[in-house]
CSV table of C-alpha atoms and ligand atoms in Angstrom, one decimal:
chain,number,residue,atom,x,y,z
A,1,UNK,CA,21.9,134.1,149.8
A,2,UNK,CA,23.1,132.9,146.4
A,3,UNK,CA,23.9,129.2,146.6
A,4,UNK,CA,25.7,129.3,143.3
A,5,UNK,CA,28.7,130.9,145.2
A,6,UNK,CA,29.7,127.4,146.1
A,7,UNK,CA,30.3,126.7,142.4
A,8,UNK,CA,33.3,129.1,142.7
A,9,UNK,CA,35.0,126.8,145.1
A,10,UNK,CA,37.5,124.6,143.1
A,11,UNK,CA,37.9,120.9,143.7
A,12,UNK,CA,40.3,118.3,142.6
A,13,UNK,CA,39.2,114.7,141.9
A,14,UNK,CA,40.6,111.6,143.5
A,15,UNK,CA,40.2,107.9,143.4
A,16,UNK,CA,40.0,107.0,147.1
A,17,UNK,CA,40.9,103.4,147.8
A,18,UNK,CA,40.8,101.1,150.9
A,19,UNK,CA,41.4,97.4,151.5
A,20,UNK,CA,40.0,94.9,154.0
A,21,UNK,CA,40.5,91.2,154.3
A,22,UNK,CA,42.3,91.2,151.0
A,23,UNK,CA,39.5,92.9,149.2
A,24,UNK,CA,40.2,96.3,147.5
A,25,UNK,CA,37.6,99.0,146.9
A,26,UNK,CA,37.5,102.6,145.8
A,27,UNK,CA,35.3,105.5,145.1
A,28,UNK,CA,35.6,109.0,143.5
A,29,UNK,CA,35.9,112.0,145.9
A,30,UNK,CA,36.5,115.7,145.5
A,31,UNK,CA,37.3,116.5,149.1
A,32,UNK,CA,41.0,115.7,149.6
A,33,UNK,CA,43.1,118.5,151.0
A,34,UNK,CA,46.5,119.0,152.6
A,35,UNK,CA,46.1,120.7,156.0
A,36,UNK,CA,49.6,120.7,157.5
A,37,UNK,CA,53.1,120.1,156.1
A,38,UNK,CA,55.0,119.3,159.4
A,39,UNK,CA,53.8,116.6,160.0
A,40,UNK,CA,52.3,116.1,156.5
A,41,UNK,CA,48.6,115.6,157.1
A,42,UNK,CA,45.6,115.5,154.8
A,43,UNK,CA,41.9,115.3,155.2
A,44,UNK,CA,39.1,113.7,153.2
A,45,UNK,CA,35.4,113.8,153.7
A,46,UNK,CA,33.6,110.6,152.5
A,47,UNK,CA,29.9,110.1,152.0
A,48,UNK,CA,28.6,107.4,154.4
A,49,UNK,CA,26.7,105.8,151.6
A,50,UNK,CA,30.0,104.8,149.9
A,51,UNK,CA,31.2,101.3,150.8
A,52,UNK,CA,34.8,102.7,150.8
A,53,UNK,CA,33.7,104.9,153.7
A,54,UNK,CA,33.1,101.9,155.9
A,55,UNK,CA,36.4,100.3,154.9
A,56,UNK,CA,38.4,103.5,155.8
A,57,UNK,CA,36.5,103.8,159.1
A,58,UNK,CA,37.4,100.2,160.0
A,59,UNK,CA,40.9,99.9,158.7
A,60,UNK,CA,42.1,103.6,159.2
A,61,UNK,CA,44.1,103.4,156.0
A,62,UNK,CA,43.5,104.7,152.4
A,63,UNK,CA,45.2,106.0,149.3
A,64,UNK,CA,44.1,109.0,147.4
A,65,UNK,CA,45.2,108.8,143.7
A,66,UNK,CA,45.0,112.3,142.1
A,67,UNK,CA,43.0,112.2,138.8
A,68,UNK,CA,44.7,114.0,135.9
A,69,UNK,CA,43.4,115.6,132.8
A,70,UNK,CA,44.4,112.4,130.9
A,71,UNK,CA,41.7,110.4,132.7
A,72,UNK,CA,39.1,108.8,130.6
A,73,UNK,CA,35.4,108.9,131.5
A,74,UNK,CA,35.6,105.1,132.0
A,75,UNK,CA,37.6,105.7,135.2
A,76,UNK,CA,34.7,107.7,136.6
A,77,UNK,CA,32.2,105.1,135.6
A,78,UNK,CA,34.3,102.3,137.1
A,79,UNK,CA,34.9,104.0,140.5
A,80,UNK,CA,32.0,106.5,140.7
A,81,UNK,CA,28.9,105.0,139.2
A,82,UNK,CA,28.7,101.6,140.8
A,83,UNK,CA,29.0,100.3,144.4
A,84,UNK,CA,31.8,98.2,145.8
A,85,UNK,CA,29.1,96.3,147.7
A,86,UNK,CA,27.9,94.9,144.4
A,87,UNK,CA,31.0,94.6,142.2
A,88,UNK,CA,34.8,94.3,142.3
A,89,UNK,CA,35.8,97.6,140.9
A,90,UNK,CA,39.4,96.3,140.4
A,91,UNK,CA,38.3,93.3,138.3
A,92,UNK,CA,40.2,93.4,134.9
A,93,UNK,CA,41.9,96.6,136.0
A,94,UNK,CA,45.7,96.2,135.9
A,95,UNK,CA,46.7,99.8,136.4
A,96,UNK,CA,47.4,99.7,140.1
A,97,UNK,CA,50.3,99.7,142.5
A,98,UNK,CA,50.2,98.4,146.1
A,99,UNK,CA,51.5,101.2,148.4
A,100,UNK,CA,53.3,101.1,151.8
A,101,UNK,CA,50.0,101.0,153.8
A,102,UNK,CA,48.7,98.0,151.9
A,103,UNK,CA,46.0,99.9,149.8
A,104,UNK,CA,46.1,100.3,146.1
A,105,UNK,CA,47.1,103.4,144.1
A,106,UNK,CA,45.5,103.8,140.7
A,107,UNK,CA,48.2,104.5,138.1
A,108,UNK,CA,46.2,105.2,135.0
A,109,UNK,CA,44.5,108.6,134.4
A,110,UNK,CA,46.2,109.8,137.6
A,111,UNK,CA,49.4,111.9,138.2
A,112,UNK,CA,50.2,111.1,141.8
A,113,UNK,CA,49.2,109.0,144.8
A,114,UNK,CA,49.2,109.8,148.5
A,115,UNK,CA,48.7,107.0,151.1
A,116,UNK,CA,47.8,107.8,154.6
A,117,UNK,CA,46.8,106.5,158.0
A,118,UNK,CA,43.8,108.0,159.8
A,119,UNK,CA,44.6,109.6,163.2
A,120,UNK,CA,41.2,111.3,163.9
A,121,UNK,CA,37.7,111.5,162.4
A,122,UNK,CA,34.7,113.8,162.8
A,123,UNK,CA,31.1,112.8,162.1
A,124,UNK,CA,29.6,115.4,159.7
A,125,UNK,CA,26.2,113.8,159.3
A,126,UNK,CA,26.1,112.6,155.7
A,127,UNK,CA,29.9,112.4,155.6
A,128,UNK,CA,32.8,111.5,157.9
A,129,UNK,CA,35.8,113.8,157.8
A,130,UNK,CA,39.0,111.7,158.2
A,131,UNK,CA,42.2,113.4,159.3
A,132,UNK,CA,45.3,111.3,158.3
A,133,UNK,CA,49.0,111.4,158.3
A,134,UNK,CA,50.8,110.7,155.0
A,135,UNK,CA,52.9,107.5,155.0
A,136,UNK,CA,53.7,107.0,151.3
A,137,UNK,CA,53.4,109.0,148.1
A,138,UNK,CA,54.8,109.4,144.6
A,139,UNK,CA,54.4,111.3,141.4
A,140,UNK,CA,53.2,109.2,138.5
A,141,UNK,CA,52.7,111.5,135.5
A,142,UNK,CA,53.3,115.1,134.5
A,143,UNK,CA,49.7,115.8,133.3
A,144,UNK,CA,47.9,118.5,135.2
A,145,UNK,CA,45.4,117.5,137.9
A,146,UNK,CA,41.8,117.5,136.8
A,147,UNK,CA,39.6,120.0,138.5
A,148,UNK,CA,35.9,119.3,138.9
A,149,UNK,CA,35.2,122.0,136.3
A,150,UNK,CA,37.7,120.3,133.9
A,151,UNK,CA,35.8,117.1,134.4
A,152,UNK,CA,32.4,118.8,133.7
A,153,UNK,CA,33.7,120.5,130.6
A,154,UNK,CA,36.1,118.0,129.0
A,155,UNK,CA,35.7,114.5,130.4
A,156,UNK,CA,32.0,114.0,131.2
A,157,UNK,CA,29.9,113.3,128.1
A,158,UNK,CA,27.5,116.2,127.3
A,159,UNK,CA,23.9,115.6,128.1
A,160,UNK,CA,21.4,115.2,125.3
A,161,UNK,CA,21.2,118.8,123.9
A,162,UNK,CA,18.0,120.8,123.6
A,163,UNK,CA,15.9,119.8,120.6
A,164,UNK,CA,17.0,116.2,120.2
A,165,UNK,CA,14.7,114.7,122.8
A,166,UNK,CA,10.9,114.9,123.0
A,167,UNK,CA,9.9,118.6,122.9
A,168,UNK,CA,9.1,120.1,126.3
A,169,UNK,CA,10.4,117.2,128.3
A,170,UNK,CA,11.9,118.3,131.7
A,171,UNK,CA,14.8,116.5,133.1
A,172,UNK,CA,17.0,117.0,136.1
A,173,UNK,CA,20.7,116.4,135.3
A,174,UNK,CA,23.2,115.5,138.0
A,175,UNK,CA,26.0,118.0,137.7
A,176,UNK,CA,28.4,115.5,139.2
A,177,UNK,CA,27.9,112.4,137.0
A,178,UNK,CA,25.3,113.3,134.3
A,179,UNK,CA,22.5,111.0,135.6
A,180,UNK,CA,19.2,112.2,134.3
A,181,UNK,CA,15.9,112.2,136.3
A,182,UNK,CA,12.8,112.7,134.2
A,183,UNK,CA,10.0,114.7,135.8
A,184,UNK,CA,8.8,118.3,136.4
A,185,UNK,CA,9.9,118.4,140.0
A,186,UNK,CA,12.8,116.7,141.7
A,187,UNK,CA,12.1,115.6,145.3
A,188,UNK,CA,14.1,117.6,147.9
A,189,UNK,CA,15.4,114.4,149.4
A,190,UNK,CA,16.4,112.8,146.1
A,191,UNK,CA,19.9,111.3,146.0
A,192,UNK,CA,21.6,110.5,142.8
A,193,UNK,CA,21.5,106.7,142.4
A,194,UNK,CA,24.9,106.7,140.7
A,195,UNK,CA,27.1,109.1,142.6
A,196,UNK,CA,25.0,109.6,145.8
A,197,UNK,CA,25.0,113.4,145.5
A,198,UNK,CA,21.9,115.3,146.8
A,199,UNK,CA,19.2,117.1,144.9
A,200,UNK,CA,21.1,120.4,145.3
A,201,UNK,CA,23.6,119.1,142.7
A,202,UNK,CA,20.9,118.6,140.0
A,203,UNK,CA,20.2,121.1,137.3
A,204,UNK,CA,16.8,121.5,135.6
A,205,UNK,CA,16.8,121.3,131.8
A,206,UNK,CA,13.8,121.6,129.5
A,207,UNK,CA,14.6,119.7,126.3
B,1,FE,FE1,25.2,111.8,140.1
C-alpha cells in the first residue's frame, strides 16, 4: 500500500472561527466540504487539540472563511501556529466581519465565507466531524481559492535548502506548516507542536 496516494487528494484551506462568551477564536483547517445542496449542508473535521474544536462543539456555530491565493503566510501563522488557549488571535486584526450566526468571517486573504449551524457530529477519534446547515454566506474576492498544494509551493516559506546547514544534519519537516524537528528518527507518536499534525505528515530531509 502506497501511503503517498493520499497526497493526490486535493484540499482547500479555511480559517474556521467560533465564538463563546464574547470571545472569538479560529484555526486553519483543510477539511471543509459541501455534502448536500438542498438543504445546503457542509461538513468539517476539526482536530480535538484545537481550542476552536471545543468552541464549535459547545456553541454549535462556526464560520469557514475560504483562504485565497492572495493570502499571506502571516495569516497561517496567526491562525495556525499558535493556540487560542494562549493568545487572542483576533488582537490587532481588523479584517473581519460578524456574520448572521454571531461568529467572525475573515475578510483578508480569503475569497468567501460560509457560516453554519451544527446539526450533527461524529466522533472520529483524533477529530470530530461536524455536519452543519448553512445560514449565511457571501463572496468577498475574485482570487482563486488556495489549495493545500498551492500553499506548499507558493505561500509557505521554503525550508533551509541542502548545503546551507551543518553537513549531514537530519531534520524532519512538517509538510503542513514547515516546523523542523532535528534528529535521526522521528517518534511515531510525535505531533507537530505548531499545527498539531501527526508524524505521518513529516518529511525526512538530510541537509
Ligand atoms: Fe506542523
